[in-house]
């Protein structure tokens, strides 16, 4: 049920072992996500935690996040939160057409899931200060986040799209 309308907050791979990889600005991103969770709940929007079953040794959602039993959880086996999962069907059944996306692994799971959601026709809002990733061999986590914020902004995919917006401008 989504009485607030058609928006869901999707939190991707905010998992214990991924946080152990020292992503860029983890505490500010966690604080931003918790603020968005609170905002979403104030409007009864869907809050969905997506987690990757392949993460080891601890695939659990970060305990510092404000997860509640009423929140949706969705496991996945690929970078794409929609591939071989019922997430799209669940969102459709709830009448959701707009996704506010946050999470870990900007250059993998966040990017892939945003693009997949847009291709499925969703209006995707990637929270510019609500996702993070560790450094790679070539780029810092900060560079990766900034790069993806730039390349994903105004991404069009048929009926779907991606806009990159700071958390302070997100509404549910």
Short mmCIF file of N, CA and C in Angstrom, two decimals:
data_model
loop_
_atom_site.label_atom_id
_atom_site.label_comp_id
_atom_site.label_asym_id
_atom_site.label_seq_id
_atom_site.Cartn_x
_atom_site.Cartn_y
_atom_site.Cartn_z
N UNK A 1 0.84 -1.19 0.00
CA UNK A 1 0.00 0.00 0.00
C UNK A 1 0.88 1.24 0.00
N UNK A 2 0.52 2.20 -0.79
CA UNK A 2 1.29 3.43 -0.89
C UNK A 2 0.32 4.61 -0.88
N UNK A 3 -0.29 4.90 0.27
CA UNK A 3 -1.29 5.95 0.32
C UNK A 3 -0.77 7.33 -0.06
N UNK A 4 0.52 7.56 0.06
CA UNK A 4 1.07 8.88 -0.22
C UNK A 4 1.11 9.17 -1.71
N UNK A 5 0.88 8.21 -2.53
CA UNK A 5 0.96 8.42 -3.96
C UNK A 5 1.76 7.35 -4.63
N UNK A 6 2.66 7.77 -5.46
CA UNK A 6 3.32 6.79 -6.32
C UNK A 6 4.83 6.72 -6.13
N UNK A 7 5.36 7.11 -4.97
CA UNK A 7 6.81 7.17 -4.77
C UNK A 7 7.28 6.13 -3.76
N UNK A 8 8.44 5.54 -4.04
CA UNK A 8 9.09 4.62 -3.10
C UNK A 8 10.54 5.05 -2.92
N UNK A 9 11.04 4.85 -1.70
CA UNK A 9 12.46 5.04 -1.40
C UNK A 9 13.13 3.68 -1.52
N UNK A 10 14.13 3.58 -2.38
CA UNK A 10 14.86 2.33 -2.59
C UNK A 10 16.29 2.51 -2.09
N UNK A 11 16.68 1.67 -1.14
CA UNK A 11 17.99 1.74 -0.50
C UNK A 11 18.76 0.49 -0.93
N UNK A 12 19.82 0.68 -1.69
CA UNK A 12 20.53 -0.44 -2.31
C UNK A 12 21.81 -0.79 -1.55
N UNK A 13 21.90 -2.04 -1.14
CA UNK A 13 23.15 -2.65 -0.65
C UNK A 13 23.84 -1.91 0.48
N UNK A 14 23.09 -1.33 1.38
CA UNK A 14 23.70 -0.71 2.56
C UNK A 14 23.93 -1.83 3.58
N UNK A 15 24.96 -2.63 3.29
CA UNK A 15 25.23 -3.86 4.02
C UNK A 15 26.54 -3.77 4.82
N UNK A 16 26.58 -4.52 5.90
CA UNK A 16 27.70 -4.47 6.83
C UNK A 16 29.04 -4.69 6.13
N UNK A 17 29.19 -5.78 5.42
CA UNK A 17 30.49 -6.08 4.80
C UNK A 17 30.86 -5.09 3.69
N UNK A 18 29.90 -4.50 3.03
CA UNK A 18 30.21 -3.48 2.02
C UNK A 18 30.70 -2.20 2.70
N UNK A 19 30.14 -1.88 3.85
CA UNK A 19 30.60 -0.70 4.59
C UNK A 19 32.02 -0.91 5.09
N UNK A 20 32.40 -2.15 5.32
CA UNK A 20 33.77 -2.46 5.75
C UNK A 20 34.80 -2.16 4.66
N UNK A 21 34.36 -1.90 3.43
CA UNK A 21 35.27 -1.59 2.32
C UNK A 21 35.66 -0.11 2.27
N UNK A 22 35.30 0.63 3.31
CA UNK A 22 35.67 2.04 3.45
C UNK A 22 35.20 2.93 2.30
N UNK A 23 33.89 3.01 2.11
CA UNK A 23 33.39 3.90 1.05
C UNK A 23 33.60 5.37 1.41
N UNK A 24 33.44 6.20 0.40
CA UNK A 24 33.59 7.65 0.56
C UNK A 24 32.45 8.19 1.42
N UNK A 25 32.75 8.99 2.40
CA UNK A 25 31.80 9.68 3.28
C UNK A 25 30.66 8.79 3.78
N UNK A 26 30.97 7.69 4.44
CA UNK A 26 29.90 6.79 4.86
C UNK A 26 28.93 7.41 5.86
N UNK A 27 29.43 8.15 6.84
CA UNK A 27 28.52 8.69 7.86
C UNK A 27 27.54 9.73 7.31
N UNK A 28 27.99 10.69 6.49
CA UNK A 28 27.02 11.61 5.89
C UNK A 28 25.98 10.90 5.02
N UNK A 29 26.40 9.87 4.28
CA UNK A 29 25.44 9.13 3.44
C UNK A 29 24.43 8.40 4.31
N UNK A 30 24.88 7.76 5.37
CA UNK A 30 23.97 7.07 6.29
C UNK A 30 22.98 8.07 6.89
N UNK A 31 23.47 9.22 7.32
CA UNK A 31 22.58 10.25 7.90
C UNK A 31 21.55 10.72 6.87
N UNK A 32 22.00 10.91 5.63
CA UNK A 32 21.08 11.33 4.56
C UNK A 32 20.00 10.27 4.33
N UNK A 33 20.41 9.02 4.26
CA UNK A 33 19.45 7.95 4.03
C UNK A 33 18.46 7.86 5.19
N UNK A 34 18.93 7.99 6.41
CA UNK A 34 18.01 7.96 7.56
C UNK A 34 17.02 9.12 7.51
N UNK A 35 17.46 10.30 7.10
CA UNK A 35 16.53 11.44 6.95
C UNK A 35 15.48 11.13 5.88
N UNK A 36 15.91 10.55 4.77
CA UNK A 36 14.97 10.21 3.71
C UNK A 36 13.99 9.13 4.16
N UNK A 37 14.47 8.16 4.93
CA UNK A 37 13.57 7.13 5.47
C UNK A 37 12.49 7.80 6.32
N UNK A 38 12.90 8.72 7.18
CA UNK A 38 11.94 9.42 8.04
C UNK A 38 10.93 10.20 7.19
N UNK A 39 11.41 10.92 6.18
CA UNK A 39 10.51 11.67 5.29
C UNK A 39 9.53 10.74 4.59
N UNK A 40 10.04 9.63 4.07
CA UNK A 40 9.18 8.68 3.35
C UNK A 40 8.10 8.13 4.28
N UNK A 41 8.47 7.79 5.50
CA UNK A 41 7.49 7.24 6.44
C UNK A 41 6.44 8.27 6.83
N UNK A 42 6.82 9.54 6.89
CA UNK A 42 5.85 10.59 7.23
C UNK A 42 4.72 10.65 6.21
N UNK A 43 4.98 10.21 4.99
CA UNK A 43 3.96 10.24 3.94
C UNK A 43 3.44 8.84 3.60
N UNK A 44 3.85 7.85 4.39
CA UNK A 44 3.47 6.46 4.15
C UNK A 44 3.96 5.93 2.80
N UNK A 45 5.05 6.49 2.30
CA UNK A 45 5.65 5.98 1.07
C UNK A 45 6.31 4.64 1.36
N UNK A 46 6.45 3.83 0.35
CA UNK A 46 7.14 2.54 0.47
C UNK A 46 8.62 2.81 0.75
N UNK A 47 9.17 2.07 1.72
CA UNK A 47 10.60 2.07 2.00
C UNK A 47 11.09 0.66 1.71
N UNK A 48 12.02 0.53 0.78
CA UNK A 48 12.48 -0.78 0.34
C UNK A 48 13.99 -0.90 0.48
N UNK A 49 14.43 -1.90 1.24
CA UNK A 49 15.85 -2.21 1.38
C UNK A 49 16.18 -3.36 0.43
N UNK A 50 17.08 -3.11 -0.51
CA UNK A 50 17.55 -4.13 -1.44
C UNK A 50 18.92 -4.58 -0.94
N UNK A 51 19.12 -5.89 -0.89
CA UNK A 51 20.40 -6.41 -0.41
C UNK A 51 20.89 -7.53 -1.31
N UNK A 52 22.20 -7.59 -1.45
CA UNK A 52 22.84 -8.55 -2.34
C UNK A 52 23.23 -9.80 -1.54
N UNK A 53 22.66 -10.92 -1.92
CA UNK A 53 22.92 -12.18 -1.22
C UNK A 53 24.36 -12.65 -1.36
N UNK A 54 25.09 -12.13 -2.35
CA UNK A 54 26.46 -12.57 -2.59
C UNK A 54 27.47 -11.92 -1.64
N UNK A 55 27.06 -10.90 -0.91
CA UNK A 55 27.97 -10.19 -0.01
C UNK A 55 28.36 -11.10 1.15
N UNK A 56 29.67 -11.14 1.41
CA UNK A 56 30.20 -11.97 2.51
C UNK A 56 31.22 -11.18 3.30
N UNK A 57 31.45 -11.44 4.54
CA UNK A 57 30.80 -12.48 5.35
C UNK A 57 29.48 -12.03 5.96
N UNK A 58 29.21 -10.70 6.00
CA UNK A 58 27.99 -10.22 6.66
C UNK A 58 27.13 -9.44 5.67
N UNK A 59 26.08 -10.08 5.17
CA UNK A 59 25.19 -9.47 4.18
C UNK A 59 24.08 -8.65 4.83
N UNK A 60 24.08 -8.54 6.15
CA UNK A 60 23.02 -7.83 6.86
C UNK A 60 22.98 -6.35 6.53
N UNK A 61 21.77 -5.79 6.60
CA UNK A 61 21.57 -4.35 6.44
C UNK A 61 22.23 -3.65 7.62
N UNK A 62 22.85 -2.52 7.39
CA UNK A 62 23.50 -1.78 8.47
C UNK A 62 22.53 -1.52 9.61
N UNK A 63 22.87 -1.91 10.82
CA UNK A 63 21.95 -1.71 11.95
C UNK A 63 21.69 -0.24 12.28
N UNK A 64 22.56 0.68 11.83
CA UNK A 64 22.35 2.10 12.11
C UNK A 64 21.27 2.72 11.22
N UNK A 65 20.81 1.98 10.23
CA UNK A 65 19.71 2.48 9.40
C UNK A 65 18.39 2.21 10.11
N UNK A 66 17.45 3.09 9.89
CA UNK A 66 16.15 3.03 10.58
C UNK A 66 15.20 2.04 9.92
N UNK A 67 15.61 0.79 9.86
CA UNK A 67 14.77 -0.23 9.24
C UNK A 67 13.68 -0.67 10.22
N UNK A 68 12.47 -0.86 9.69
CA UNK A 68 11.34 -1.31 10.49
C UNK A 68 10.73 -2.55 9.84
N UNK A 69 10.01 -3.37 10.64
CA UNK A 69 9.41 -4.58 10.08
C UNK A 69 8.45 -4.33 8.92
N UNK A 70 7.85 -3.15 8.87
CA UNK A 70 6.90 -2.85 7.78
C UNK A 70 7.61 -2.50 6.47
N UNK A 71 8.91 -2.26 6.51
CA UNK A 71 9.65 -1.95 5.28
C UNK A 71 9.74 -3.18 4.39
N UNK A 72 9.79 -2.94 3.12
CA UNK A 72 10.02 -4.02 2.18
C UNK A 72 11.50 -4.39 2.20
N UNK A 73 11.78 -5.65 1.97
CA UNK A 73 13.15 -6.09 1.72
C UNK A 73 13.13 -6.90 0.43
N UNK A 74 14.21 -6.77 -0.32
CA UNK A 74 14.31 -7.51 -1.57
C UNK A 74 15.74 -7.98 -1.74
N UNK A 75 15.92 -9.28 -1.80
CA UNK A 75 17.24 -9.82 -2.07
C UNK A 75 17.47 -9.86 -3.57
N UNK A 76 18.76 -9.88 -3.94
CA UNK A 76 19.12 -9.96 -5.35
C UNK A 76 20.40 -10.76 -5.50
N UNK A 77 20.64 -11.22 -6.72
CA UNK A 77 21.85 -12.00 -7.02
C UNK A 77 22.72 -11.32 -8.07
N UNK A 78 22.28 -10.17 -8.56
CA UNK A 78 22.98 -9.44 -9.61
C UNK A 78 23.10 -7.98 -9.20
N UNK A 79 23.83 -7.20 -9.97
CA UNK A 79 23.93 -5.76 -9.68
C UNK A 79 22.58 -5.07 -9.82
N UNK A 80 21.78 -5.54 -10.71
CA UNK A 80 20.47 -4.98 -11.02
C UNK A 80 19.43 -5.46 -10.00
N UNK A 81 18.82 -4.54 -9.28
CA UNK A 81 17.82 -4.88 -8.27
C UNK A 81 16.56 -5.49 -8.87
N UNK A 82 16.39 -5.37 -10.17
CA UNK A 82 15.18 -5.86 -10.84
C UNK A 82 15.38 -7.21 -11.53
N UNK A 83 16.61 -7.57 -11.85
CA UNK A 83 16.87 -8.79 -12.60
C UNK A 83 16.59 -10.03 -11.74
N UNK A 84 15.67 -10.83 -12.22
CA UNK A 84 15.30 -12.08 -11.55
C UNK A 84 14.80 -11.88 -10.12
N UNK A 85 14.17 -10.71 -9.86
CA UNK A 85 13.52 -10.47 -8.57
C UNK A 85 12.09 -10.01 -8.84
N UNK A 86 11.21 -10.08 -7.84
CA UNK A 86 9.85 -9.60 -8.02
C UNK A 86 9.68 -8.11 -7.73
N UNK A 87 10.77 -7.36 -7.62
CA UNK A 87 10.67 -5.96 -7.22
C UNK A 87 9.77 -5.15 -8.15
N UNK A 88 9.95 -5.27 -9.44
CA UNK A 88 9.12 -4.50 -10.39
C UNK A 88 7.64 -4.82 -10.20
N UNK A 89 7.31 -6.10 -10.07
CA UNK A 89 5.90 -6.49 -9.88
C UNK A 89 5.35 -5.93 -8.57
N UNK A 90 6.13 -5.99 -7.52
CA UNK A 90 5.68 -5.45 -6.22
C UNK A 90 5.42 -3.95 -6.32
N UNK A 91 6.33 -3.24 -6.98
CA UNK A 91 6.16 -1.80 -7.13
C UNK A 91 4.93 -1.47 -7.97
N UNK A 92 4.73 -2.23 -9.04
CA UNK A 92 3.55 -2.02 -9.88
C UNK A 92 2.27 -2.25 -9.08
N UNK A 93 2.23 -3.33 -8.32
CA UNK A 93 1.04 -3.64 -7.52
C UNK A 93 0.74 -2.53 -6.50
N UNK A 94 1.78 -1.87 -6.01
CA UNK A 94 1.61 -0.78 -5.05
C UNK A 94 1.33 0.56 -5.73
N UNK A 95 1.33 0.57 -7.06
CA UNK A 95 1.06 1.80 -7.79
C UNK A 95 2.24 2.76 -7.85
N UNK A 96 3.44 2.27 -7.59
CA UNK A 96 4.64 3.12 -7.57
C UNK A 96 5.12 3.36 -8.99
N UNK A 97 5.38 4.63 -9.31
CA UNK A 97 5.91 5.01 -10.62
C UNK A 97 7.17 5.86 -10.49
N UNK A 98 7.48 6.28 -9.26
CA UNK A 98 8.62 7.18 -9.02
C UNK A 98 9.48 6.55 -7.93
N UNK A 99 10.79 6.44 -8.19
CA UNK A 99 11.71 5.83 -7.25
C UNK A 99 12.77 6.84 -6.82
N UNK A 100 12.94 6.97 -5.51
CA UNK A 100 14.04 7.76 -4.95
C UNK A 100 15.10 6.74 -4.58
N UNK A 101 16.25 6.80 -5.25
CA UNK A 101 17.29 5.76 -5.13
C UNK A 101 18.49 6.27 -4.34
N UNK A 102 18.97 5.40 -3.44
CA UNK A 102 20.14 5.67 -2.61
C UNK A 102 20.93 4.37 -2.46
N UNK A 103 22.12 4.44 -1.83
CA UNK A 103 22.78 3.21 -1.48
C UNK A 103 24.27 3.15 -1.71
N UNK A 104 24.75 1.90 -1.73
CA UNK A 104 26.17 1.58 -1.84
C UNK A 104 26.49 1.02 -3.22
N UNK A 105 27.78 1.14 -3.55
CA UNK A 105 28.33 0.62 -4.79
C UNK A 105 27.80 1.45 -5.98
N UNK A 106 28.06 2.75 -5.93
CA UNK A 106 27.62 3.69 -6.95
C UNK A 106 27.87 3.18 -8.36
N UNK A 107 29.10 2.72 -8.61
CA UNK A 107 29.50 2.35 -9.96
C UNK A 107 29.03 0.96 -10.38
N UNK A 108 28.40 0.25 -9.50
CA UNK A 108 27.90 -1.09 -9.83
C UNK A 108 26.39 -1.14 -9.62
N UNK A 109 25.98 -1.42 -8.42
CA UNK A 109 24.57 -1.71 -8.16
C UNK A 109 23.66 -0.48 -8.23
N UNK A 110 24.14 0.67 -7.78
CA UNK A 110 23.31 1.88 -7.85
C UNK A 110 23.12 2.27 -9.30
N UNK A 111 24.20 2.38 -10.06
CA UNK A 111 24.11 2.74 -11.47
C UNK A 111 23.23 1.76 -12.25
N UNK A 112 23.49 0.48 -12.11
CA UNK A 112 22.75 -0.53 -12.86
C UNK A 112 21.27 -0.52 -12.51
N UNK A 113 20.96 -0.41 -11.23
CA UNK A 113 19.55 -0.42 -10.80
C UNK A 113 18.82 0.84 -11.25
N UNK A 114 19.49 1.99 -11.23
CA UNK A 114 18.86 3.22 -11.72
C UNK A 114 18.54 3.10 -13.21
N UNK A 115 19.49 2.62 -13.99
CA UNK A 115 19.28 2.48 -15.43
C UNK A 115 18.18 1.46 -15.73
N UNK A 116 18.18 0.35 -14.99
CA UNK A 116 17.14 -0.67 -15.20
C UNK A 116 15.77 -0.11 -14.86
N UNK A 117 15.67 0.62 -13.76
CA UNK A 117 14.38 1.21 -13.36
C UNK A 117 13.88 2.18 -14.43
N UNK A 118 14.77 3.01 -14.94
CA UNK A 118 14.36 3.94 -16.00
C UNK A 118 13.90 3.18 -17.23
N UNK A 119 14.61 2.11 -17.59
CA UNK A 119 14.22 1.31 -18.76
C UNK A 119 12.85 0.66 -18.56
N UNK A 120 12.48 0.41 -17.30
CA UNK A 120 11.16 -0.16 -16.98
C UNK A 120 10.07 0.92 -16.93
N UNK A 121 10.45 2.18 -17.15
CA UNK A 121 9.47 3.26 -17.21
C UNK A 121 9.32 4.08 -15.95
N UNK A 122 10.16 3.86 -14.95
CA UNK A 122 10.07 4.64 -13.72
C UNK A 122 10.71 6.01 -13.87
N UNK A 123 10.17 6.97 -13.13
CA UNK A 123 10.82 8.25 -12.94
C UNK A 123 11.77 8.02 -11.77
N UNK A 124 13.06 8.05 -12.03
CA UNK A 124 14.07 7.76 -11.01
C UNK A 124 14.70 9.06 -10.54
N UNK A 125 14.75 9.22 -9.22
CA UNK A 125 15.46 10.32 -8.60
C UNK A 125 16.66 9.70 -7.89
N UNK A 126 17.86 9.92 -8.41
CA UNK A 126 19.08 9.48 -7.73
C UNK A 126 19.48 10.60 -6.79
N UNK A 127 19.57 10.29 -5.51
CA UNK A 127 19.92 11.29 -4.50
C UNK A 127 21.43 11.53 -4.58
N UNK A 128 21.81 12.70 -5.02
CA UNK A 128 23.23 12.99 -5.30
C UNK A 128 24.13 12.81 -4.09
N UNK A 129 23.62 13.08 -2.91
CA UNK A 129 24.40 12.93 -1.68
C UNK A 129 23.92 11.74 -0.85
N UNK A 130 23.26 10.79 -1.52
CA UNK A 130 22.72 9.63 -0.84
C UNK A 130 23.26 8.31 -1.34
N UNK A 131 24.41 8.33 -2.00
CA UNK A 131 25.04 7.08 -2.45
C UNK A 131 26.55 7.21 -2.34
N UNK A 132 27.21 6.06 -2.23
CA UNK A 132 28.65 6.06 -2.02
C UNK A 132 29.27 4.78 -2.55
N UNK A 133 30.60 4.78 -2.60
CA UNK A 133 31.35 3.61 -3.05
C UNK A 133 32.79 3.75 -2.59
N UNK A 134 33.51 2.64 -2.48
CA UNK A 134 34.93 2.75 -2.14
C UNK A 134 35.76 3.19 -3.35
N UNK A 135 37.01 3.53 -3.08
CA UNK A 135 37.95 3.87 -4.16
C UNK A 135 38.14 2.65 -5.05
N UNK A 136 38.40 2.90 -6.33
CA UNK A 136 38.80 1.84 -7.26
C UNK A 136 40.30 1.96 -7.49
N UNK A 137 40.83 1.15 -8.38
CA UNK A 137 42.26 1.24 -8.72
C UNK A 137 42.58 2.55 -9.44
N UNK A 138 41.59 3.13 -10.13
CA UNK A 138 41.83 4.32 -10.93
C UNK A 138 41.25 5.61 -10.35
N UNK A 139 40.16 5.50 -9.59
CA UNK A 139 39.45 6.69 -9.12
C UNK A 139 39.14 6.61 -7.63
N UNK A 140 39.02 7.76 -7.00
CA UNK A 140 38.58 7.78 -5.61
C UNK A 140 37.06 7.58 -5.57
N UNK A 141 36.55 7.20 -4.42
CA UNK A 141 35.11 7.07 -4.27
C UNK A 141 34.40 8.37 -4.58
N UNK A 142 34.98 9.49 -4.16
CA UNK A 142 34.38 10.79 -4.45
C UNK A 142 34.30 11.03 -5.95
N UNK A 143 35.36 10.71 -6.69
CA UNK A 143 35.34 10.90 -8.14
C UNK A 143 34.28 10.01 -8.79
N UNK A 144 34.15 8.79 -8.31
CA UNK A 144 33.16 7.87 -8.87
C UNK A 144 31.75 8.41 -8.65
N UNK A 145 31.47 8.87 -7.43
CA UNK A 145 30.14 9.41 -7.12
C UNK A 145 29.85 10.64 -7.99
N UNK A 146 30.80 11.55 -8.07
CA UNK A 146 30.58 12.76 -8.88
C UNK A 146 30.39 12.42 -10.36
N UNK A 147 31.18 11.48 -10.85
CA UNK A 147 31.06 11.06 -12.25
C UNK A 147 29.67 10.49 -12.53
N UNK A 148 29.20 9.60 -11.67
CA UNK A 148 27.88 9.00 -11.88
C UNK A 148 26.75 10.01 -11.70
N UNK A 149 26.90 10.94 -10.79
CA UNK A 149 25.90 12.00 -10.67
C UNK A 149 25.82 12.77 -11.98
N UNK A 150 26.96 13.01 -12.62
CA UNK A 150 26.97 13.75 -13.88
C UNK A 150 26.38 12.94 -15.03
N UNK A 151 26.83 11.68 -15.18
CA UNK A 151 26.40 10.93 -16.37
C UNK A 151 24.96 10.41 -16.25
N UNK A 152 24.45 10.23 -15.04
CA UNK A 152 23.08 9.74 -14.90
C UNK A 152 22.05 10.86 -14.92
N UNK A 153 22.44 12.08 -14.65
CA UNK A 153 21.48 13.18 -14.63
C UNK A 153 20.89 13.41 -16.02
N UNK A 154 19.59 13.53 -16.07
CA UNK A 154 18.84 13.74 -17.31
C UNK A 154 18.94 12.55 -18.27
N UNK A 155 19.15 11.37 -17.74
CA UNK A 155 19.18 10.15 -18.54
C UNK A 155 17.75 9.78 -18.92
N UNK A 156 17.50 9.62 -20.20
CA UNK A 156 16.17 9.25 -20.68
C UNK A 156 16.20 7.82 -21.19
N UNK A 157 15.13 7.09 -20.90
CA UNK A 157 15.01 5.70 -21.35
C UNK A 157 13.55 5.42 -21.67
N UNK A 158 13.14 5.76 -22.88
CA UNK A 158 11.74 5.56 -23.25
C UNK A 158 10.84 6.41 -22.37
N UNK A 159 9.92 5.76 -21.67
CA UNK A 159 9.01 6.47 -20.77
C UNK A 159 9.67 6.81 -19.44
N UNK A 160 10.80 6.18 -19.14
CA UNK A 160 11.49 6.40 -17.88
C UNK A 160 12.60 7.43 -17.98
N UNK A 161 13.07 7.86 -16.82
CA UNK A 161 14.13 8.85 -16.79
C UNK A 161 14.86 8.80 -15.45
N UNK A 162 16.02 9.42 -15.43
CA UNK A 162 16.78 9.58 -14.20
C UNK A 162 17.13 11.05 -14.06
N UNK A 163 16.86 11.59 -12.88
CA UNK A 163 17.31 12.93 -12.51
C UNK A 163 18.14 12.79 -11.24
N UNK A 164 19.17 13.58 -11.11
CA UNK A 164 20.03 13.56 -9.93
C UNK A 164 19.72 14.81 -9.12
N UNK A 165 19.33 14.59 -7.86
CA UNK A 165 18.82 15.67 -7.01
C UNK A 165 19.43 15.53 -5.62
N UNK A 166 19.84 16.65 -4.99
CA UNK A 166 20.30 16.55 -3.60
C UNK A 166 19.15 16.20 -2.66
N UNK A 167 19.48 15.56 -1.57
CA UNK A 167 18.46 15.10 -0.62
C UNK A 167 17.58 16.23 -0.13
N UNK A 168 18.14 17.41 0.03
CA UNK A 168 17.36 18.56 0.52
C UNK A 168 16.21 18.94 -0.41
N UNK A 169 16.28 18.51 -1.66
CA UNK A 169 15.23 18.84 -2.63
C UNK A 169 14.27 17.69 -2.92
N UNK A 170 14.47 16.55 -2.26
CA UNK A 170 13.63 15.38 -2.50
C UNK A 170 12.32 15.51 -1.72
N UNK A 171 11.23 15.20 -2.40
CA UNK A 171 9.92 15.15 -1.74
C UNK A 171 9.29 13.79 -2.02
N UNK A 172 8.42 13.41 -1.11
CA UNK A 172 7.69 12.15 -1.26
C UNK A 172 6.21 12.44 -1.42
#
